[in-house]
Amino acid sequence: MEATVTQQLQFSPWIHSKSIAAKPKGSLHFSRRLEEQHMLQAPFSFNLQLSRRSSHHRIVALKISCSYQNSSVLESGNHRVSVDETLTIQRKSREIESHLNGRCIYFVGMMGSGKTTVGKVLSNALGYSFSDSDSLVEQDVGISVAEIFKVYGEDFFRERETEALRKLSLMNQFVISTGGGAVTRMINWKYMREGISVWLDVPLEALVKRISAVGTNSRPLLHNDSTDAYSKTLIRLSTLLEERGEAYANAEVRVSCEKIAAKLGTKDVSNVTPMAIAIEALEQIEIFLKREDGYCAF
């Protein structure tokens, strides 16, 4: 289905030409009436013709055309995001936002599972702020996580990580990416229970491919071996997953990338976009909230 949208746009009569030149491409909101009304961010581009009328202002002639086509795609970083996905995540976010009551969402999972990437997508959809507990520790200590492990050891890092989660537990409307080992300390679960914990469950093989492809220098629990990157990552991640698997399962919500891939008709989880994972997270959070509210209708 294709719908062409023509709409009169109103802008401030004076637009500084430098501001426009700095943003030759962008997005705008427009309404469309299909089965229900949505707000959609649609890609657009435009050409500007500037004519000088005075020494202070310029008149801007702006022509914009927009179209919407089902199953078309938008670029999002290195991923292609379908318009359907954009509409779905907006709708899902509206449906559950008020039922969250401002509670934070904590992503847990193995290193390389995409907690930061998906967390940013979800925080943007919900209008929440985003925070990364590892980054907070780095800011507090003044060096990278890898350097903290090397200079002070893992126990020192875990103490700082717990303190970061304690501070975050006092906040509202945050999506938080936690470190892969945060689940190993019970005190951390106490703080995360102030919000909703979401486990990003990614198959081991996919994790190994992701991490070995970019190297292990920034992964202090992996960067201790002289073997090749793939073998080293496989052995260490297998051990870590075995040690932490039950702890991850304590999360209130589980998001299985394998199940998402199956829904999309593929066996390769690398074909699953962060947007699709964020949508599944919202769906699973909605199920959790309904169960928590005694299956009350939203």
Short mmCIF file of N, CA and C in Angstrom, two decimals, residues 9-92:
data_model
loop_
_atom_site.label_atom_id
_atom_site.label_comp_id
_atom_site.label_asym_id
_atom_site.label_seq_id
_atom_site.Cartn_x
_atom_site.Cartn_y
_atom_site.Cartn_z
N LEU A 9 3.25 23.26 5.23
CA LEU A 9 4.08 23.36 6.40
C LEU A 9 4.27 24.82 6.77
N GLN A 10 4.25 25.12 8.04
CA GLN A 10 4.45 26.48 8.51
C GLN A 10 5.77 26.55 9.25
N PHE A 11 6.63 27.50 8.85
CA PHE A 11 7.90 27.70 9.49
C PHE A 11 7.98 29.13 10.00
N SER A 12 8.91 29.37 10.88
CA SER A 12 9.18 30.73 11.31
C SER A 12 9.55 31.55 10.08
N PRO A 13 9.08 32.81 9.95
CA PRO A 13 9.36 33.60 8.75
C PRO A 13 10.84 33.88 8.54
N TRP A 14 11.62 33.82 9.61
CA TRP A 14 13.05 34.08 9.46
C TRP A 14 13.83 32.85 9.87
N ILE A 15 14.58 32.29 8.96
CA ILE A 15 15.39 31.09 9.24
C ILE A 15 16.82 31.41 8.90
N HIS A 16 17.71 31.24 9.86
CA HIS A 16 19.11 31.56 9.62
C HIS A 16 19.70 30.57 8.63
N SER A 17 20.29 31.05 7.58
CA SER A 17 20.77 30.18 6.51
C SER A 17 21.86 29.23 6.99
N LYS A 18 22.69 29.64 7.97
CA LYS A 18 23.75 28.76 8.45
C LYS A 18 23.17 27.56 9.17
N SER A 19 22.08 27.77 9.90
CA SER A 19 21.46 26.66 10.61
C SER A 19 20.93 25.63 9.64
N ILE A 20 20.37 26.10 8.53
CA ILE A 20 19.82 25.17 7.56
C ILE A 20 20.93 24.43 6.83
N ALA A 21 21.97 25.16 6.47
CA ALA A 21 23.06 24.53 5.73
C ALA A 21 23.70 23.41 6.52
N ALA A 22 23.66 23.53 7.85
CA ALA A 22 24.29 22.52 8.69
C ALA A 22 23.47 21.24 8.76
N LYS A 23 22.20 21.32 8.32
CA LYS A 23 21.33 20.16 8.40
C LYS A 23 20.61 19.95 7.07
N PRO A 24 21.32 19.53 6.03
CA PRO A 24 20.69 19.36 4.73
C PRO A 24 19.71 18.21 4.67
N LYS A 25 19.79 17.31 5.63
CA LYS A 25 18.86 16.19 5.66
C LYS A 25 18.30 16.05 7.06
N GLY A 26 17.09 15.49 7.16
CA GLY A 26 16.52 15.33 8.49
C GLY A 26 15.24 14.53 8.44
N SER A 27 14.38 14.75 9.43
CA SER A 27 13.10 14.04 9.47
C SER A 27 12.04 14.97 9.99
N LEU A 28 10.80 14.72 9.65
CA LEU A 28 9.71 15.52 10.14
C LEU A 28 8.58 14.60 10.55
N HIS A 29 7.67 15.15 11.33
CA HIS A 29 6.49 14.39 11.77
C HIS A 29 5.29 14.79 10.91
N PHE A 30 4.53 13.82 10.45
CA PHE A 30 3.28 14.13 9.77
C PHE A 30 2.26 13.08 10.14
N SER A 31 1.01 13.46 10.03
CA SER A 31 -0.05 12.53 10.42
C SER A 31 -0.58 11.80 9.19
N ARG A 32 -1.01 10.59 9.40
CA ARG A 32 -1.59 9.82 8.32
C ARG A 32 -2.75 9.02 8.88
N ARG A 33 -3.82 8.87 8.12
CA ARG A 33 -5.01 8.16 8.58
C ARG A 33 -5.14 6.87 7.79
N LEU A 34 -4.86 5.79 8.47
CA LEU A 34 -5.11 4.48 7.90
C LEU A 34 -6.13 3.82 8.80
N GLU A 35 -5.78 2.69 9.38
CA GLU A 35 -6.71 2.08 10.32
C GLU A 35 -6.74 2.85 11.62
N GLU A 36 -5.62 3.48 11.96
CA GLU A 36 -5.56 4.33 13.12
C GLU A 36 -4.54 5.41 12.83
N GLN A 37 -4.51 6.43 13.66
CA GLN A 37 -3.63 7.55 13.41
C GLN A 37 -2.30 7.33 14.12
N HIS A 38 -1.21 7.57 13.41
CA HIS A 38 0.12 7.39 13.97
C HIS A 38 0.92 8.67 13.74
N MET A 39 1.99 8.81 14.46
CA MET A 39 2.99 9.81 14.15
C MET A 39 4.20 9.07 13.62
N LEU A 40 4.66 9.46 12.44
CA LEU A 40 5.73 8.74 11.77
C LEU A 40 6.88 9.68 11.47
N GLN A 41 8.10 9.27 11.76
CA GLN A 41 9.26 10.01 11.33
C GLN A 41 9.60 9.53 9.92
N ALA A 42 9.46 10.40 8.96
CA ALA A 42 9.71 10.02 7.58
C ALA A 42 10.97 10.71 7.08
N PRO A 43 11.80 10.00 6.31
CA PRO A 43 13.01 10.62 5.78
C PRO A 43 12.65 11.62 4.70
N PHE A 44 13.39 12.70 4.63
CA PHE A 44 13.16 13.64 3.54
C PHE A 44 14.46 14.37 3.25
N SER A 45 14.53 14.94 2.07
CA SER A 45 15.64 15.80 1.72
C SER A 45 15.07 16.99 0.96
N PHE A 46 15.83 18.06 0.90
CA PHE A 46 15.30 19.24 0.24
C PHE A 46 16.43 20.06 -0.34
N ASN A 47 16.06 20.90 -1.30
CA ASN A 47 17.00 21.85 -1.89
C ASN A 47 16.58 23.24 -1.48
N LEU A 48 17.53 24.06 -1.16
CA LEU A 48 17.25 25.42 -0.70
C LEU A 48 17.72 26.43 -1.74
N GLN A 49 16.90 27.44 -1.96
CA GLN A 49 17.30 28.57 -2.78
C GLN A 49 17.23 29.80 -1.89
N LEU A 50 18.35 30.45 -1.72
CA LEU A 50 18.42 31.59 -0.82
C LEU A 50 18.59 32.86 -1.64
N SER A 51 17.79 33.86 -1.34
CA SER A 51 17.93 35.16 -2.00
C SER A 51 18.06 36.23 -0.94
N ARG A 52 19.10 37.03 -1.04
CA ARG A 52 19.36 38.05 -0.03
C ARG A 52 18.42 39.24 -0.21
N ARG A 53 17.64 39.55 0.83
CA ARG A 53 16.72 40.69 0.78
C ARG A 53 17.20 41.84 1.67
N SER A 54 18.07 41.51 2.63
CA SER A 54 18.60 42.55 3.50
C SER A 54 19.91 42.06 4.07
N SER A 55 20.55 42.90 4.83
CA SER A 55 21.83 42.52 5.42
C SER A 55 21.63 41.63 6.64
N HIS A 56 20.38 41.44 7.07
CA HIS A 56 20.13 40.71 8.31
C HIS A 56 19.42 39.39 8.10
N HIS A 57 18.60 39.29 7.10
CA HIS A 57 17.79 38.08 6.94
C HIS A 57 17.84 37.58 5.50
N ARG A 58 17.51 36.34 5.34
CA ARG A 58 17.35 35.75 4.02
C ARG A 58 15.99 35.07 3.93
N ILE A 59 15.37 35.18 2.77
CA ILE A 59 14.10 34.47 2.52
C ILE A 59 14.45 33.09 1.99
N VAL A 60 13.81 32.09 2.53
CA VAL A 60 14.12 30.72 2.16
C VAL A 60 12.96 30.10 1.40
N ALA A 61 13.22 29.62 0.19
CA ALA A 61 12.21 28.88 -0.56
C ALA A 61 12.45 27.40 -0.31
N LEU A 62 11.45 26.75 0.26
CA LEU A 62 11.62 25.36 0.69
C LEU A 62 10.56 24.49 0.04
N LYS A 63 10.97 23.46 -0.66
CA LYS A 63 10.03 22.53 -1.29
C LYS A 63 10.29 21.14 -0.74
N ILE A 64 9.24 20.50 -0.23
CA ILE A 64 9.39 19.17 0.37
C ILE A 64 8.32 18.25 -0.20
N SER A 65 8.69 17.05 -0.55
CA SER A 65 7.71 16.03 -0.91
C SER A 65 7.98 14.80 -0.08
N CYS A 66 6.93 14.18 0.39
CA CYS A 66 7.07 12.99 1.25
C CYS A 66 6.20 11.88 0.70
N SER A 67 6.62 10.67 0.92
CA SER A 67 5.78 9.53 0.58
C SER A 67 5.99 8.44 1.59
N TYR A 68 4.98 7.66 1.79
CA TYR A 68 5.08 6.50 2.69
C TYR A 68 4.75 5.26 1.90
N GLN A 69 5.56 4.27 2.01
CA GLN A 69 5.28 2.99 1.35
C GLN A 69 5.53 1.87 2.33
N ASN A 70 4.56 1.01 2.47
CA ASN A 70 4.69 -0.11 3.41
C ASN A 70 5.93 -0.92 3.08
N SER A 71 6.67 -1.33 4.15
CA SER A 71 7.86 -2.16 4.04
C SER A 71 9.06 -1.43 3.48
N SER A 72 8.99 -0.10 3.31
CA SER A 72 10.18 0.64 2.94
C SER A 72 11.10 0.71 4.14
N VAL A 73 12.31 1.18 3.95
CA VAL A 73 13.27 1.13 5.04
C VAL A 73 13.89 2.49 5.31
N LEU A 74 14.33 2.69 6.54
CA LEU A 74 15.08 3.85 6.94
C LEU A 74 16.46 3.37 7.37
N GLU A 75 17.46 4.22 7.18
CA GLU A 75 18.79 3.86 7.64
C GLU A 75 18.93 4.25 9.10
N SER A 76 19.46 3.37 9.92
CA SER A 76 19.68 3.65 11.34
C SER A 76 21.07 3.14 11.70
N GLY A 77 22.04 4.05 11.67
CA GLY A 77 23.40 3.62 11.92
C GLY A 77 23.83 2.66 10.83
N ASN A 78 24.26 1.45 11.19
CA ASN A 78 24.67 0.45 10.21
C ASN A 78 23.55 -0.51 9.87
N HIS A 79 22.33 -0.22 10.33
CA HIS A 79 21.22 -1.15 10.13
C HIS A 79 20.13 -0.49 9.32
N ARG A 80 19.41 -1.29 8.57
CA ARG A 80 18.25 -0.80 7.82
C ARG A 80 17.01 -1.09 8.64
N VAL A 81 16.24 -0.05 8.92
CA VAL A 81 15.08 -0.17 9.79
C VAL A 81 13.82 0.05 8.95
N SER A 82 12.90 -0.90 8.97
CA SER A 82 11.68 -0.76 8.18
C SER A 82 10.75 0.25 8.81
N VAL A 83 9.93 0.87 7.97
CA VAL A 83 8.93 1.81 8.47
C VAL A 83 7.96 1.09 9.39
N ASP A 84 7.66 -0.17 9.07
CA ASP A 84 6.78 -0.97 9.93
C ASP A 84 7.34 -1.07 11.34
N GLU A 85 8.66 -1.29 11.43
CA GLU A 85 9.30 -1.38 12.75
C GLU A 85 9.20 -0.05 13.48
N THR A 86 9.40 1.05 12.76
CA THR A 86 9.32 2.37 13.38
C THR A 86 7.93 2.62 13.94
N LEU A 87 6.91 2.30 13.16
CA LEU A 87 5.52 2.48 13.63
C LEU A 87 5.23 1.58 14.82
N THR A 88 5.71 0.35 14.76
CA THR A 88 5.44 -0.61 15.84
C THR A 88 6.06 -0.18 17.15
N ILE A 89 7.31 0.26 17.12
CA ILE A 89 7.97 0.63 18.37
C ILE A 89 7.37 1.90 18.95
N GLN A 90 6.91 2.80 18.10
CA GLN A 90 6.22 4.00 18.59
C GLN A 90 4.90 3.63 19.26
N ARG A 91 4.16 2.74 18.62
CA ARG A 91 2.86 2.33 19.18
C ARG A 91 3.05 1.59 20.50
N LYS A 92 3.99 0.63 20.51
CA LYS A 92 4.24 -0.14 21.73
C LYS A 92 4.69 0.76 22.87
#
